Structures are given as C-alpha cells and as structure tokens.
Coordinates of C-alpha atoms in Angstrom, one line a residue:
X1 CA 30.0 -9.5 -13.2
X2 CA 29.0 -11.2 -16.5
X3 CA 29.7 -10.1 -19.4
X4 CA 26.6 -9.9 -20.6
X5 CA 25.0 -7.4 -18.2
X6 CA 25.5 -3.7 -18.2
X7 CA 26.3 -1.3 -15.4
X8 CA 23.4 1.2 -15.0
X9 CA 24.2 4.6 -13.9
X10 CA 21.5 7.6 -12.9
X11 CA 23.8 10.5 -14.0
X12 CA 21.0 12.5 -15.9
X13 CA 16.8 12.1 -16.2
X14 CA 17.1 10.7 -19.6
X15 CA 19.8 7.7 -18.5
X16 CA 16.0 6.3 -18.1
X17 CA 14.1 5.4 -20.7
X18 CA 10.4 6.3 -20.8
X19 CA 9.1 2.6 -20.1
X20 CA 12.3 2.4 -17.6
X21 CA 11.3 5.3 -16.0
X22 CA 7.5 4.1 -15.4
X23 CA 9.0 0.7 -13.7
X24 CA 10.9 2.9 -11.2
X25 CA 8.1 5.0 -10.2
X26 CA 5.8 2.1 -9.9
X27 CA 8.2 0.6 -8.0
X28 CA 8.4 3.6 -5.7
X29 CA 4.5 3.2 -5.3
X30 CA 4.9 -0.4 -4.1
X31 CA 7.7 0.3 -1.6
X32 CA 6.2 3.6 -0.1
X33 CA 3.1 1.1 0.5
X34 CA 5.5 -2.1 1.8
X35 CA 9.0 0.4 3.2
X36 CA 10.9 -2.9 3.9
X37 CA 9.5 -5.2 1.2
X38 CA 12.7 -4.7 -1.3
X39 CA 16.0 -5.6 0.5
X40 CA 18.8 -5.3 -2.4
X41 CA 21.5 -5.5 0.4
X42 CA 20.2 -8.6 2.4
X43 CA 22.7 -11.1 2.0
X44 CA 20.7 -13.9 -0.7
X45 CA 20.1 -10.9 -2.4
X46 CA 23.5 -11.0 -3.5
X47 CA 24.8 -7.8 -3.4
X48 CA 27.5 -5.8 -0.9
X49 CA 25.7 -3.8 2.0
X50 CA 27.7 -0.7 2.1
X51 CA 26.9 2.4 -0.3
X52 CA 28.8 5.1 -0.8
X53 CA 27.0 8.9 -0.2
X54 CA 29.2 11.6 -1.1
X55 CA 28.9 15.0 -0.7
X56 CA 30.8 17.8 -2.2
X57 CA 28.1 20.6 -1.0
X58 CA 26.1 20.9 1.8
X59 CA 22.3 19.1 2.1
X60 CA 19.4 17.7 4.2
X61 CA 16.8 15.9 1.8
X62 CA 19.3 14.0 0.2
X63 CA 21.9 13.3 3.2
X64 CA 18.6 12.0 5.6
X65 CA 16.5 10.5 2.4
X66 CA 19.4 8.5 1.2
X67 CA 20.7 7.1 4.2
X68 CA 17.5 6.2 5.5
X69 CA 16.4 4.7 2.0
X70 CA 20.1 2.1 2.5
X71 CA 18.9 1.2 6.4
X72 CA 15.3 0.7 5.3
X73 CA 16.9 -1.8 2.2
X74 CA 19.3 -3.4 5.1
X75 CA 22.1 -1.4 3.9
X76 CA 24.6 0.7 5.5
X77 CA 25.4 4.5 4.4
X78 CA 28.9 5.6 4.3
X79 CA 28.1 9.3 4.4
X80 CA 31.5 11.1 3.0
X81 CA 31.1 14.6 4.3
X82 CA 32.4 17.8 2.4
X83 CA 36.3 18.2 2.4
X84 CA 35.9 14.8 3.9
X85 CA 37.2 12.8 0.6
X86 CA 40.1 13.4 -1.6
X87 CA 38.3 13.4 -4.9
X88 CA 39.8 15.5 -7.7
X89 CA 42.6 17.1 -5.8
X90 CA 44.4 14.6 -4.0
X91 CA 43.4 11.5 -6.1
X92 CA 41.7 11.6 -9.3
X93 CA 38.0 10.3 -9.9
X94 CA 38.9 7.8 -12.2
X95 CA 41.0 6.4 -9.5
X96 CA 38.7 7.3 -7.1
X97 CA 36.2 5.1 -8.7
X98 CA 38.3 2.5 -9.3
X99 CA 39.1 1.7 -5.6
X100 CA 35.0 2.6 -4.8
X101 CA 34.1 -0.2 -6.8
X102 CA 35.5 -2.6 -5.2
X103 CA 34.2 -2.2 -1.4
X104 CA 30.7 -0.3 -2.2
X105 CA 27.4 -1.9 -4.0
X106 CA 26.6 1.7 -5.2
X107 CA 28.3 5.4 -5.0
X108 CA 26.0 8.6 -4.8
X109 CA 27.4 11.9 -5.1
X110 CA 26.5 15.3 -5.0
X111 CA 28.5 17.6 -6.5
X112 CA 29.4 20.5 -9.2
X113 CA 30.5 20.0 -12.5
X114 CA 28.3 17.0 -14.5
X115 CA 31.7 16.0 -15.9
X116 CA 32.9 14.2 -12.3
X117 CA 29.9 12.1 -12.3
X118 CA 30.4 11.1 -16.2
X119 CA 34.4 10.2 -15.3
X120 CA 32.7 8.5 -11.8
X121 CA 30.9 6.3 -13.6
X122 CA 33.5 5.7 -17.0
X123 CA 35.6 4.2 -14.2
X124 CA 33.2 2.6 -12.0
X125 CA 31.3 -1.4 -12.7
X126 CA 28.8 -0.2 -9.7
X127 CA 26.0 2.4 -10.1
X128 CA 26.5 6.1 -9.7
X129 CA 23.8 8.2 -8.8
X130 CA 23.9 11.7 -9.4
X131 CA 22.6 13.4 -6.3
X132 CA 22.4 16.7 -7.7
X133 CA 25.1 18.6 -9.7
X134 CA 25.4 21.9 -11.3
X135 CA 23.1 20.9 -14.4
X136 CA 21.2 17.6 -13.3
X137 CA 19.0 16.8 -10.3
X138 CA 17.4 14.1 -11.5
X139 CA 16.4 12.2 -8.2
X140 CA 14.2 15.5 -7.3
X141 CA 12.4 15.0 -10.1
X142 CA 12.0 11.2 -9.9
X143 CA 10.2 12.1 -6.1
X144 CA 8.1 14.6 -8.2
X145 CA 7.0 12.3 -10.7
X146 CA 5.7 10.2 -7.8
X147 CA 4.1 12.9 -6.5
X148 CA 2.6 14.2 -9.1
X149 CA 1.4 10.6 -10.2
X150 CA 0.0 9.6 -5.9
X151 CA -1.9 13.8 -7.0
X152 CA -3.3 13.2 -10.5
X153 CA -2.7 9.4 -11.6
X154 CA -1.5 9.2 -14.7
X155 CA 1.2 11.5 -15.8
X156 CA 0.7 11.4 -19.3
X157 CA -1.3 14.3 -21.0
X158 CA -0.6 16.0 -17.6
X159 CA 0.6 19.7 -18.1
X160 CA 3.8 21.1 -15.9
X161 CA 4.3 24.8 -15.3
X162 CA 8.0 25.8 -13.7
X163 CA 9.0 29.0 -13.4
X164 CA 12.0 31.0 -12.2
X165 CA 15.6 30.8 -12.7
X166 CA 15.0 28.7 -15.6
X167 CA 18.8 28.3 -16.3
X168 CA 19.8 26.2 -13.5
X169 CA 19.7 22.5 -12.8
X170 CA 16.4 22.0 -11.4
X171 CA 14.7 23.4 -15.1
X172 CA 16.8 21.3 -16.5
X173 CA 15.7 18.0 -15.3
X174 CA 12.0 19.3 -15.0
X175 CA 12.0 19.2 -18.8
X176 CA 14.1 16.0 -19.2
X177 CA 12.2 14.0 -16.9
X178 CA 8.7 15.7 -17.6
X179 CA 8.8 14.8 -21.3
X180 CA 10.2 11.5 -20.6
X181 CA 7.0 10.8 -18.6
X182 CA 4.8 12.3 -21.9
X183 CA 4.0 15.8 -19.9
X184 CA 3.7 18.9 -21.3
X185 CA 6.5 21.0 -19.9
X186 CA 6.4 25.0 -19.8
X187 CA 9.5 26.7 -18.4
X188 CA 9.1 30.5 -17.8
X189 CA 12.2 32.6 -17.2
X190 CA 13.8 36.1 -18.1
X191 CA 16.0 36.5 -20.8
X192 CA 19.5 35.4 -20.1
X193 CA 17.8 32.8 -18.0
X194 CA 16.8 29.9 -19.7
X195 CA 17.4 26.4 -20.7
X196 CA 20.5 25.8 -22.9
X197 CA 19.1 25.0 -26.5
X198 CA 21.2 21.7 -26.0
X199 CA 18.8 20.8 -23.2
X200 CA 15.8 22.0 -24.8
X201 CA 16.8 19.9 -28.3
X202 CA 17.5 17.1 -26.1
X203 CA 13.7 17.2 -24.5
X204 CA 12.0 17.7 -27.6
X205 CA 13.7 14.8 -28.9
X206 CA 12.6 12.6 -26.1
X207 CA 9.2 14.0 -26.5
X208 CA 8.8 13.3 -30.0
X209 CA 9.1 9.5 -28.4
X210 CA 6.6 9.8 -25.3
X211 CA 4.3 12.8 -27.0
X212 CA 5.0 15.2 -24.5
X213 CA 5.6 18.6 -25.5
X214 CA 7.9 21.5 -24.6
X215 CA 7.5 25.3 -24.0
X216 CA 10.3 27.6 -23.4
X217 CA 9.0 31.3 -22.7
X218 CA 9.8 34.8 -21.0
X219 CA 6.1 34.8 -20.4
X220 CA 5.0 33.5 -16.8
X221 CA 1.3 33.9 -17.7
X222 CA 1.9 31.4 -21.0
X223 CA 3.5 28.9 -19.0
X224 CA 0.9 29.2 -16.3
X225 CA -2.4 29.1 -18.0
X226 CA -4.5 25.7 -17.6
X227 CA -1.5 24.1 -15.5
X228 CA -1.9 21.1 -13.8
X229 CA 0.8 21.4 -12.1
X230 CA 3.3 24.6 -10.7
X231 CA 6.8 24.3 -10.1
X232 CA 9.3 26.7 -8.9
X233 CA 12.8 26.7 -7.4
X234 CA 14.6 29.1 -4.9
X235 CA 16.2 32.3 -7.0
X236 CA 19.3 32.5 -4.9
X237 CA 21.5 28.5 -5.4
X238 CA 24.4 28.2 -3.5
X239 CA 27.2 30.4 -4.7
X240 CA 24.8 33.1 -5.6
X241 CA 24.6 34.7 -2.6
X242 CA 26.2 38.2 -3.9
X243 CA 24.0 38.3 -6.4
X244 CA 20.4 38.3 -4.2
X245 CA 19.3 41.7 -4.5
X246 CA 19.9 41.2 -8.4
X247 CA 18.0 38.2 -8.4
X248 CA 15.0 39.2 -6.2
X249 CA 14.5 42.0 -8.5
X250 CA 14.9 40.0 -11.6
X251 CA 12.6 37.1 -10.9
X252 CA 10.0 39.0 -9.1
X253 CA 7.3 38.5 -11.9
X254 CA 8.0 34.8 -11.8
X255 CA 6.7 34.3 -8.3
X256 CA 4.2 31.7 -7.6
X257 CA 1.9 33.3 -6.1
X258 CA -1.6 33.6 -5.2
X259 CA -2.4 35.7 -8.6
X260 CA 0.1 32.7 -10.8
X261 CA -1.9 30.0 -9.4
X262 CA -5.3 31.7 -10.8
X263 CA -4.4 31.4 -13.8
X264 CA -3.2 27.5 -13.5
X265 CA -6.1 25.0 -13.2
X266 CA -8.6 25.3 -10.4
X267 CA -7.0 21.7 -8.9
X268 CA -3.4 22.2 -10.2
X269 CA -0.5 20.9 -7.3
X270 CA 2.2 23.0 -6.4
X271 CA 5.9 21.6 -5.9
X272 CA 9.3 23.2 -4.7
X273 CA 12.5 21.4 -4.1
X274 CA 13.1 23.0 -0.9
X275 CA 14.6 24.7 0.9
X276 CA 12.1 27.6 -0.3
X277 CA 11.8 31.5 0.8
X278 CA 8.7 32.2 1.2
X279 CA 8.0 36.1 -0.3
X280 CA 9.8 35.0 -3.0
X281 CA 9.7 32.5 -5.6
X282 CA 6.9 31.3 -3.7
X283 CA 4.0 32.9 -1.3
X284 CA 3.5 31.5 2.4
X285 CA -0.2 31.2 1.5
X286 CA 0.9 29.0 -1.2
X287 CA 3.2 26.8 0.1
X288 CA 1.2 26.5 3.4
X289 CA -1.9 25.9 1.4
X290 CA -4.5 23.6 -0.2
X291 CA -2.7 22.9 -3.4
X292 CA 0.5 22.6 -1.9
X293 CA 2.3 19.2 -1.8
X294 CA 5.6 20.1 -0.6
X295 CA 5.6 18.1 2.3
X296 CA 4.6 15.2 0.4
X297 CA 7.2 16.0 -2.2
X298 CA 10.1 16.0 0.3
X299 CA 9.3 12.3 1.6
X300 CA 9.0 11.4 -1.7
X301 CA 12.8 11.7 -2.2
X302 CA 12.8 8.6 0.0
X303 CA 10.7 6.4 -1.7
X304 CA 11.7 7.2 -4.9
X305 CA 15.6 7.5 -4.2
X306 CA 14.8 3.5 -2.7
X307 CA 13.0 2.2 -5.8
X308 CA 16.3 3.8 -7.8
X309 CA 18.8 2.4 -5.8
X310 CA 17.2 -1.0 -6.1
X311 CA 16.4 -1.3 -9.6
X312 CA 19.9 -0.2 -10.6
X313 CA 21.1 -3.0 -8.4
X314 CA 18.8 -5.4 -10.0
X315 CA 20.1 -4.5 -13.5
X316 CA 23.5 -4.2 -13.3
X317 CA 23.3 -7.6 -12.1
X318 CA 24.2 -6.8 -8.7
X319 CA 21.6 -7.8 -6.2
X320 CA 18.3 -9.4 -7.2
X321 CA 14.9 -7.9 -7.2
X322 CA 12.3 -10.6 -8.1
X323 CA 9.2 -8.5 -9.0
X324 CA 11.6 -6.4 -11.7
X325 CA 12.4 -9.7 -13.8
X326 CA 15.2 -11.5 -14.8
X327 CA 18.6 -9.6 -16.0
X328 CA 21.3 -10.6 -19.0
X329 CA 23.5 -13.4 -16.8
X330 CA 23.8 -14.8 -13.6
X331 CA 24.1 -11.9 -10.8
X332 CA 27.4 -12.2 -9.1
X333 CA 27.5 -13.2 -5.4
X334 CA 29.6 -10.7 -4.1
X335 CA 29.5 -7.7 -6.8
X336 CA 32.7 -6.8 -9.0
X337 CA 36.0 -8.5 -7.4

C-alpha cells in the first residue's frame, strides 16, 4: 500500500464523517438501483476477492446481507462461524489480524466488547467492519439512514424518535449516526437505562457540526411528539434472557404502539432492527402496518452494507471505485503483501 493512503475502518457511526457518510448512502442509492454495477473484487479492480465474515454470536440479517452483498461485488464470503475461530483465546487479535491481512480484502466481525474491533483494526492494513458489538451497530443504522432517506428524502431537519432500552448499542448508534446525518435525535428510556453521557457528549459534539440536535429523556411522550420517524429495539438482547419478566415490566410504557404513534407525525415511518416481539416493544398492528418499513429496512442492510464495503475499499486504496474519485497514491494490485 502507499504510504500515502490511509486504512479506513467502520468500527463506530462517527468513523464517518458527515459529508463521508452522505457519499456512502448515495452510493447505496445507486447500487440498490444497479445491484451489480460496483464490483470492488473483480480482478482490474485491484483488490483480493475473499472477505472475512466473523461471527462471535449468532445472526441472520447480517450473516445472509453480507455474504450476498460480497457475491453480488464478485467476491467470495469466508463465513467464520461461532467457536469456529480462535480469536482471543487461542491466538490473540493482534495476531489474528496480522495473519487476516494478508489473505482477506476486508474482515467483518460481529462480536462483544468494542475493544476487539479497536485491537482488529490497530493490527490490520485492510478494513474492519464492525458488524455489531456490545456498544456499536453502526451498519444497522447506515440501512436506516437509507431508509429513512428512499421514506422522506432528505435527512436533514428530519426528527428521530427511539425508544426502549436506551442503554444498549442500538441507541447508541441511533444518536451517533442520526446527528451525523443533521437529525434531531430523541432517545426515551427509564432511569438506569440510558445513553452513557460519554455517548451523549460525543453526539452533541457532532451535532454542533451537522445542526442536528439531541434529546435524552425518561419521557416517551417528549421524545414522540411531532416524530418523523419511530424507532424501537427488542427489550430482551442476547444474554438477557433471565432478566425478561424484569424487562417487560420495566419498558412497558416505552412500547410503540398504536397510542405512541398518535402522538408522532400523521406520516412518521416506523423502524426496528429485527428480530422484534410483537406485544412488546412493538404492536403487530404497527409493525404489520401502513407506517411500517421494516421490511424495507431489513433489505436495506444489503445495499447499504455493499456501498460500505466498497467505498472502504476504494479509500484505503485497495480496489478502485471510479464514480467515488481518485485516492492519495496508486492502489496496489494485489492489496497489502
């Protein structure tokens, strides 16, 4: 690789700047309408075919949407299935990285602790995606944004309601990203259950750049009111199993429900990362109605997961993309020896 360019890496929503983040989702728009028009692993492309998709917990959206996204680009997924791998008790991830590098154009992982993916990618001249970890899932909310954006056009201005278990990864990256887009994001939880004032700092930081705005409240009917768009999450994560009768109890007046959504816009959208329970944190007539685009939401982890995958590529010098512009240095032919 030349010196000159930089490794990109996807381990959080802000790794993307604001203008950044706009050229992936645009990209996503032109590849959803084209699915085979960007092929990063086609040989005068110059970039290796194989990409790495590991898995540390179980999944369905991201296993299918990621694999097909590499065979749609002319790629090949190696698909490293959990307990599969030796990552951080046999070998370390530093090493781990270091041998990945060298056969794989990109590694994706889904995992726990934010810190792996950070060591991943210390150690690693290839992108590494973060495919969801215990505070991040920042490639959910990239097929959002493009949701959102195919919904209501432009994202800016737009208002973002989430409410739940507003402690957990997926609030998290609903106010990273939403901010870094220019939203206005309201997260709604109990007390004990909401964002980290790190995370919060960090999104009013980035929304003092992009004029977006952020809302943290114990009131669903404050984060609801005028919404544009509702957002919820399951109440129950993996690992959290013992604690369901707890939970159901706890979140019960943060369920999106028929009575939530009237007091949200008359034409506001309605997202969940799936897999939902319907009763829950969200209402069958809800998720199986009008305003619902949970269906288009879930494809959406394709298209955008594609764009991400590609641009990456493109500027860590890596494989060439022609309509994202030139990069810092020649692109290698064969990625990092």
């Amino acid at each position: 690789m030349s010196a000159s360019v930089t490794t990109r890496h996807f381990l959080k929503d802000t790794d993307l700047s604001p203008a950044e983040q706009a050229e992936v989702l645009d990209l996503a728009v032109r590849m959803k309408a084209a699915p085979y028009s960007v092929q990063p692993f086609a040989a005068d492309a110059g970039g290796r075919k194989t990409v790495a998709v590991i898995f540390d917990k179980t999944s369905t959206r991201t296993r299918v949407s990621f694999a097909t996204g590499v065979a749609d680009m002319g790629g090949n997924a190696l698909v490293i299935n959990p307990g599969e791998a030796q990552i951080g008790h046999k070998e370390s991830v530093e090493d781990t990285a270091k041998v990945l590098e060298r056969m794989v154009s990109t590694i994706v992982w889904r995992t726990g602790a934010h810190a792996g993916l950070v060591a991943m990618a210390a150690n690693s001249r290839v992108p590494v995606i973060n495919a969801l970890c215990d505070d991040y899932h920042p490639c959910q909310l990239l097929a959002d944004l493009l949701t959102i954006k195919e919904h209501k056009g432009e994202l800016k201005g737009l208002t973002m309601a989430y409410l739940g278990d507003s402690a957990n990864n997926m609030a998290n990256s609903y106010l990273l990203a939403g901010v870094t887009a220019g939203m206005n994001v309201r997260i709604a939880g109990p007390e004990g259950y909401l964002p980290d004032a790190e995370i919060v700092a960090a999104a009013e930081a980035r929304a003092a750049e992009t004029g977006g705005s952020v809302l943290v409240t114990t009131a669903a009917a404050e984060a609801l009111r005028g919404a544009d768009v509702v957002a919820t999450d399951t109440w129950v994560s993996m690992g959290q199993e013992a604690e369901k009768e707890a939970r159901m109890k706890l979140f019960r007046d943060y369920s999106v429900d028929a009575a939530a959504m009237k007091l949200a816009a008359t034409d506001a959208v309605v997202l969940h990362c799936l897999p939902a329970y319907r009763g829950y944190e969200i209402a069958a007539d809800v998720i199986d109605g009008p305003q619902s685009v949970v269906w288009d939401e879930a494809e959406n982890r394709l298209h955008a997961q594609k764009a991400l995958m590609a641009w990456l590529m493109h500027r860590s010098g890596l494989a060439v993309v022609e309509s994202l512009g030139p990069v810092d240095g020649p692109a290698p032919v064969n990625g990092p020896a």
